[in-house]
Short mmCIF file of C-alpha atoms in Angstrom, two decimals:
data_model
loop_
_atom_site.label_atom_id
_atom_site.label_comp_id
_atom_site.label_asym_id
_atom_site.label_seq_id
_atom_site.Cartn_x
_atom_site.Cartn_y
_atom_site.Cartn_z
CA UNK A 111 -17.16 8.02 9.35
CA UNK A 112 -17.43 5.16 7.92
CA UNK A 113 -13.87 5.40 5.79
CA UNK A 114 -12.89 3.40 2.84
CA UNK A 115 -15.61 0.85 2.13
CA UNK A 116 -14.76 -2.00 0.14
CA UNK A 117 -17.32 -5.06 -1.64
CA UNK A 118 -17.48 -7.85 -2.04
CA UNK A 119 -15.44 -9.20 1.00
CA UNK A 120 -15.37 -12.40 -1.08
CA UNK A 121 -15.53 -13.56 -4.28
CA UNK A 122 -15.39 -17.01 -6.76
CA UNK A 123 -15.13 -16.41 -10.48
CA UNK A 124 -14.91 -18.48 -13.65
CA UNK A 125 -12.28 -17.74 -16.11
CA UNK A 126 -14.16 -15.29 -18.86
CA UNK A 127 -16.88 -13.96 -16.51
CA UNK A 128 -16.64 -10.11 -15.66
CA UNK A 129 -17.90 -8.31 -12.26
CA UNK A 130 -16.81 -4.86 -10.76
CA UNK A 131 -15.15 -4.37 -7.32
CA UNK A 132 -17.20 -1.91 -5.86
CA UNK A 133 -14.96 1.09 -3.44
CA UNK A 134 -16.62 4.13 -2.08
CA UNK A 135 -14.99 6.74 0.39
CA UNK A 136 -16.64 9.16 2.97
CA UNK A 137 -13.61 11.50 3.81
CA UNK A 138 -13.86 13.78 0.17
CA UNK A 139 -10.13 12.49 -0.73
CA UNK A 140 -8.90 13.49 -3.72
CA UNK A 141 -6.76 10.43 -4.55
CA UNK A 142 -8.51 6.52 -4.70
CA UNK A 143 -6.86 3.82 -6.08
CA UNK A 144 -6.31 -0.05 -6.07
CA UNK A 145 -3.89 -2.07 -5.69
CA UNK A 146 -3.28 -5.80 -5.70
CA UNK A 147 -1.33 -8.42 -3.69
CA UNK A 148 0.02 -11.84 -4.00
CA UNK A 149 2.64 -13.43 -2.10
CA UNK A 150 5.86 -12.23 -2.21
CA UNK A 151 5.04 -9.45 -4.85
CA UNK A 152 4.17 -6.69 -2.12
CA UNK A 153 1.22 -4.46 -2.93
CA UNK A 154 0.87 -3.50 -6.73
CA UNK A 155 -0.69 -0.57 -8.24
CA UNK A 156 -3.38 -1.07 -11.02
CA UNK A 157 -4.94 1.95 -11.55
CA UNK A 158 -5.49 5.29 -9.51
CA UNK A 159 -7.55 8.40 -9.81
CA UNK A 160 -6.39 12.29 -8.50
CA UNK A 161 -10.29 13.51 -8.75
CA UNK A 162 -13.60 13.12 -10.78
CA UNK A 163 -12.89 12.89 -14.38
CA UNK A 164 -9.33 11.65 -13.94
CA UNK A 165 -7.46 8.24 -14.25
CA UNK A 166 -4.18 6.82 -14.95
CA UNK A 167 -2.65 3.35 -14.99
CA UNK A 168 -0.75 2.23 -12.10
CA UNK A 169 2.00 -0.75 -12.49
CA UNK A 170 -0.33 -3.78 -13.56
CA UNK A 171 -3.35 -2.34 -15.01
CA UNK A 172 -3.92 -4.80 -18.25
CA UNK A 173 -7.21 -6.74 -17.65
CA UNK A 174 -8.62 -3.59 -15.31
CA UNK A 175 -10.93 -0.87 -15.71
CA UNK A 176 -11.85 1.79 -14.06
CA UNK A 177 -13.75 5.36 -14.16
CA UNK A 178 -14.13 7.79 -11.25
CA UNK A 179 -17.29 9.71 -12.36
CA UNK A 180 -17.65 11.17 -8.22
CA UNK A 181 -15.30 11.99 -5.36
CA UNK A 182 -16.62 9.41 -3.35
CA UNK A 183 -16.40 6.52 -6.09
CA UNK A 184 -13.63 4.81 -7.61
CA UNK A 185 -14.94 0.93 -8.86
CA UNK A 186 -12.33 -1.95 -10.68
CA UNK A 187 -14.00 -3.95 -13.06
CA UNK A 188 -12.46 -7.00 -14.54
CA UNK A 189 -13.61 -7.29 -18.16
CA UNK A 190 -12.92 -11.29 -19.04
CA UNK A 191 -11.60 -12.47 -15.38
CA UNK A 192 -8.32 -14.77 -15.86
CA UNK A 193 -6.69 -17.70 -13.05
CA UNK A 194 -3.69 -14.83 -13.22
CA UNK A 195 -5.74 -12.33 -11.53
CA UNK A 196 -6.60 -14.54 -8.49
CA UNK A 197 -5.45 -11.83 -5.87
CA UNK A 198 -6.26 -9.97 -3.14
CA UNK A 199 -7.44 -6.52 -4.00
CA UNK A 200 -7.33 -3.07 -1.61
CA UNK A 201 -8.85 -0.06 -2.08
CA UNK A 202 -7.18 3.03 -1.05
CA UNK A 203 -7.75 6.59 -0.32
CA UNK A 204 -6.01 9.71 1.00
CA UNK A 205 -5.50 13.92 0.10
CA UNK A 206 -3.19 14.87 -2.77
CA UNK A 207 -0.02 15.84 -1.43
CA UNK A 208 1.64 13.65 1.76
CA UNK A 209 -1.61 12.63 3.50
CA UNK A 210 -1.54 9.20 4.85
CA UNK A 211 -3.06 6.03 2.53
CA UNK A 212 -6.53 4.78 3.97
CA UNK A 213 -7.12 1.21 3.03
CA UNK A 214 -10.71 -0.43 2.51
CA UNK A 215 -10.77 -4.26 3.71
CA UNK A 216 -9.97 -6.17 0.93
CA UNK A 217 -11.72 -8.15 -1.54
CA UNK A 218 -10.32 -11.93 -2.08
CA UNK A 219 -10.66 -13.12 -5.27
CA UNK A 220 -10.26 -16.46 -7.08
CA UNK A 221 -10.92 -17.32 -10.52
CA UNK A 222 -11.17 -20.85 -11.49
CA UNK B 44 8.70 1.32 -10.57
CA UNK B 45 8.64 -1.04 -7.08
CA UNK B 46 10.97 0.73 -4.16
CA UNK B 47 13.48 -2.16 -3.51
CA UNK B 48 13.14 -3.30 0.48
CA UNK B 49 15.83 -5.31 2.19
CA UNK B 50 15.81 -7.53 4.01
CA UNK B 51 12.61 -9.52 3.40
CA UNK B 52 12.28 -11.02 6.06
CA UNK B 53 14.01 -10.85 10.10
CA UNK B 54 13.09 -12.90 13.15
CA UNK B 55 14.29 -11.36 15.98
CA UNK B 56 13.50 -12.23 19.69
CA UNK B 57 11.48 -9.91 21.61
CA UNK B 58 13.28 -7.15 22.94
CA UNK B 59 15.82 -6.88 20.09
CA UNK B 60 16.34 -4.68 17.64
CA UNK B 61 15.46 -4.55 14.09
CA UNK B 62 16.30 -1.94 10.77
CA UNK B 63 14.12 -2.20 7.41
CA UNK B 64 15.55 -0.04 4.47
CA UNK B 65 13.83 0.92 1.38
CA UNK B 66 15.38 2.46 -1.60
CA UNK B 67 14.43 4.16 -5.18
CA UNK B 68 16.27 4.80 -7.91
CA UNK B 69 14.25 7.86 -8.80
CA UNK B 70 14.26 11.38 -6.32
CA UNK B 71 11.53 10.77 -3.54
CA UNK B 72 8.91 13.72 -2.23
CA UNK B 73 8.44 11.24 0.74
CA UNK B 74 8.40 7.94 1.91
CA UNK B 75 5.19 6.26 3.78
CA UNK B 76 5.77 3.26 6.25
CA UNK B 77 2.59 0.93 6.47
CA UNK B 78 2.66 -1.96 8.68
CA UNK B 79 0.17 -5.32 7.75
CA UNK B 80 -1.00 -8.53 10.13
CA UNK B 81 -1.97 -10.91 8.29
CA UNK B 82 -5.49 -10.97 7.17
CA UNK B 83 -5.89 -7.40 7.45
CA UNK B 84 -5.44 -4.50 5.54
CA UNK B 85 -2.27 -2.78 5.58
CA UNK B 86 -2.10 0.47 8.77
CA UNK B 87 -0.17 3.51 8.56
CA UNK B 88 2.52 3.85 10.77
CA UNK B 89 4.26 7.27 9.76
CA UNK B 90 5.37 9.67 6.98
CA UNK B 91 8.71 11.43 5.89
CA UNK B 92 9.05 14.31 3.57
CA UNK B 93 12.28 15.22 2.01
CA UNK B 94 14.48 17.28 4.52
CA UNK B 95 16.33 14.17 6.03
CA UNK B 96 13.83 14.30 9.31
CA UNK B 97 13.36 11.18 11.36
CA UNK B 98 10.00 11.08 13.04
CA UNK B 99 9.26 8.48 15.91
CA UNK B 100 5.93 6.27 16.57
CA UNK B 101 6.50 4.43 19.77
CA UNK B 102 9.72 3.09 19.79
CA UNK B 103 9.25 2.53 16.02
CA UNK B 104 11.50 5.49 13.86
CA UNK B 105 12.43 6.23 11.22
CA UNK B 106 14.95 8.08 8.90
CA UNK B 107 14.94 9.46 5.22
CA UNK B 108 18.33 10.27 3.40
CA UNK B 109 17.14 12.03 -0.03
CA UNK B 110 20.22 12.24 -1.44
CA UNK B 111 20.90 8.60 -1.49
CA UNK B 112 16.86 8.35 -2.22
CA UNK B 113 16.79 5.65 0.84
CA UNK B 114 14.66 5.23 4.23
CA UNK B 115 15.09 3.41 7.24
CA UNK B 116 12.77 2.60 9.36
CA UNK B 117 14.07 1.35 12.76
CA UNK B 118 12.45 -0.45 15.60
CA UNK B 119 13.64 -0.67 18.77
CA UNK B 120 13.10 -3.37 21.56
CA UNK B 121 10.75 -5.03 19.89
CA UNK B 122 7.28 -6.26 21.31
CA UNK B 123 5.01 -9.39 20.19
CA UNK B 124 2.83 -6.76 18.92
CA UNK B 125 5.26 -5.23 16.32
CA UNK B 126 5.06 -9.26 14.29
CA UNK B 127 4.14 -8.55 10.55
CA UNK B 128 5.05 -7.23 7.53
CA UNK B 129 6.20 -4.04 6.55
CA UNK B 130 5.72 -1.94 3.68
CA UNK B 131 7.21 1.55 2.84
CA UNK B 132 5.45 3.62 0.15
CA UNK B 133 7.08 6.19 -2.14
CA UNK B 134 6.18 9.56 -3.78
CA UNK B 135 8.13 10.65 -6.62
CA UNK B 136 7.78 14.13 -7.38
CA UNK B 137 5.57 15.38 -9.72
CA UNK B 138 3.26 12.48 -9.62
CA UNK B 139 0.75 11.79 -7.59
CA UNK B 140 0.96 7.88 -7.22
CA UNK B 141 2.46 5.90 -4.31
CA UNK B 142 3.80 2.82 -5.15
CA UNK B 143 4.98 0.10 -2.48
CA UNK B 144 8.29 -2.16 -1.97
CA UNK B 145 7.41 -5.99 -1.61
CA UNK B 146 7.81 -5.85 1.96
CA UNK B 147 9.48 -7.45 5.00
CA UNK B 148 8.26 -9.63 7.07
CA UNK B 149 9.11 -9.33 10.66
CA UNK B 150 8.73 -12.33 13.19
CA UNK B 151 9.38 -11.72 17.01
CA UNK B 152 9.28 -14.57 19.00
CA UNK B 153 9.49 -14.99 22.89
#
């Protein structure tokens, strides 16, 4: 099982330019979702998904996009990057209900 | 809404002891403790539903009072190994979404 698998590991934008974070999970969870952190701020939720079909906004989702058109797929994309979303981003998975959080590696990101 | 976590941050030398508390303001289905070194993504350490239960990892514990909507999480003689910082997760009821405190970072040092 490979788990939560998160890419880029790394990435260097320039304000304006888009890209998607790619996040794909192997264990058929229901929920996905990402979240970002920065210092001191603890881990914020942007958007989240409870199947195929189904979103909903998490905490900080202006700037963020995101579909879930398979179980296994949940990608962020970042229509017109800005400095203020210099982060690092997690991917997350787990079952509906209590079922623990599985988190994907990160992706840092820094817009210039 | 952010579950408030005190304090944010302890050093304590190894061996002693060490309590994190998390709070909401809204009714809690359960709390999740996640524990992060830095660099890596954050692990999960343990789960409490509603009920009041404690459940134990190690000598790492912890407690959930739903009527005051607060968790504990408690570690005990602590080890090099326990150094990071420590998240707890909530669940509200009715909504599928677990949102995280802004952590504590714990220091043990020799």
């Amino acid at each position: 099982n490979a788990g939560v698998t998160q890419t880029p590991k790394f990435q260097v934008l320039k304000t304006g330019q888009s890209m998607t974070l790619q996040c794909a999970q192997d264990m058929n969870h229901e929920y996905m979702s990402w979240y970002r952190q920065d210092p001191g701020m603890g881990l914020r939720l942007i958007h989240y998904s409870v199947g195929a079909g189904i979103t909903d906004q998490g905490e900080v989702p202006n700037g963020y996009n995101v579909s879930r058109s398979t179980t296994e797929d949940f990608p962020l994309r970042l229509l017109s990057a800005a400095p203020s979303q210099t982060s690092v981003y997690f991917c997350a998975s787990r079952r509906q209900g209590e079922g623990k959080l599985f988190f994907g590696s990160g992706t840092q990101l820094s817009v210039l | 809404q952010q579950p408030v976590q005190s304090p944010q941050a302890v050093i304590l030398r190894e061996g002693e002891d060490a309590v994190i508390n998390c709070s909401s303001s809204k009714a809690l289905y359960s709390v999740h403790w996640y524990r992060q070194k830095h660099g890596e993504a954050p692990v999960f350490l343990m789960i409490l539903l509603k009920g009041g239960e404690q459940k134990g990892h190690d000598k790492i514990s912890a407690s959930f009072n739903e009527k005051k909507q607060q968790s504990s999480l408690y570690l005990t003689a602590s080890q090099l190994s326990y150094s990071g910082t420590y998240f707890c997760g909530v669940l509200h009821f009715g909504n599928e979404k677990l949102t995280f405190g802004t952590g504590t970072r714990l220091t043990i040092i020799p």
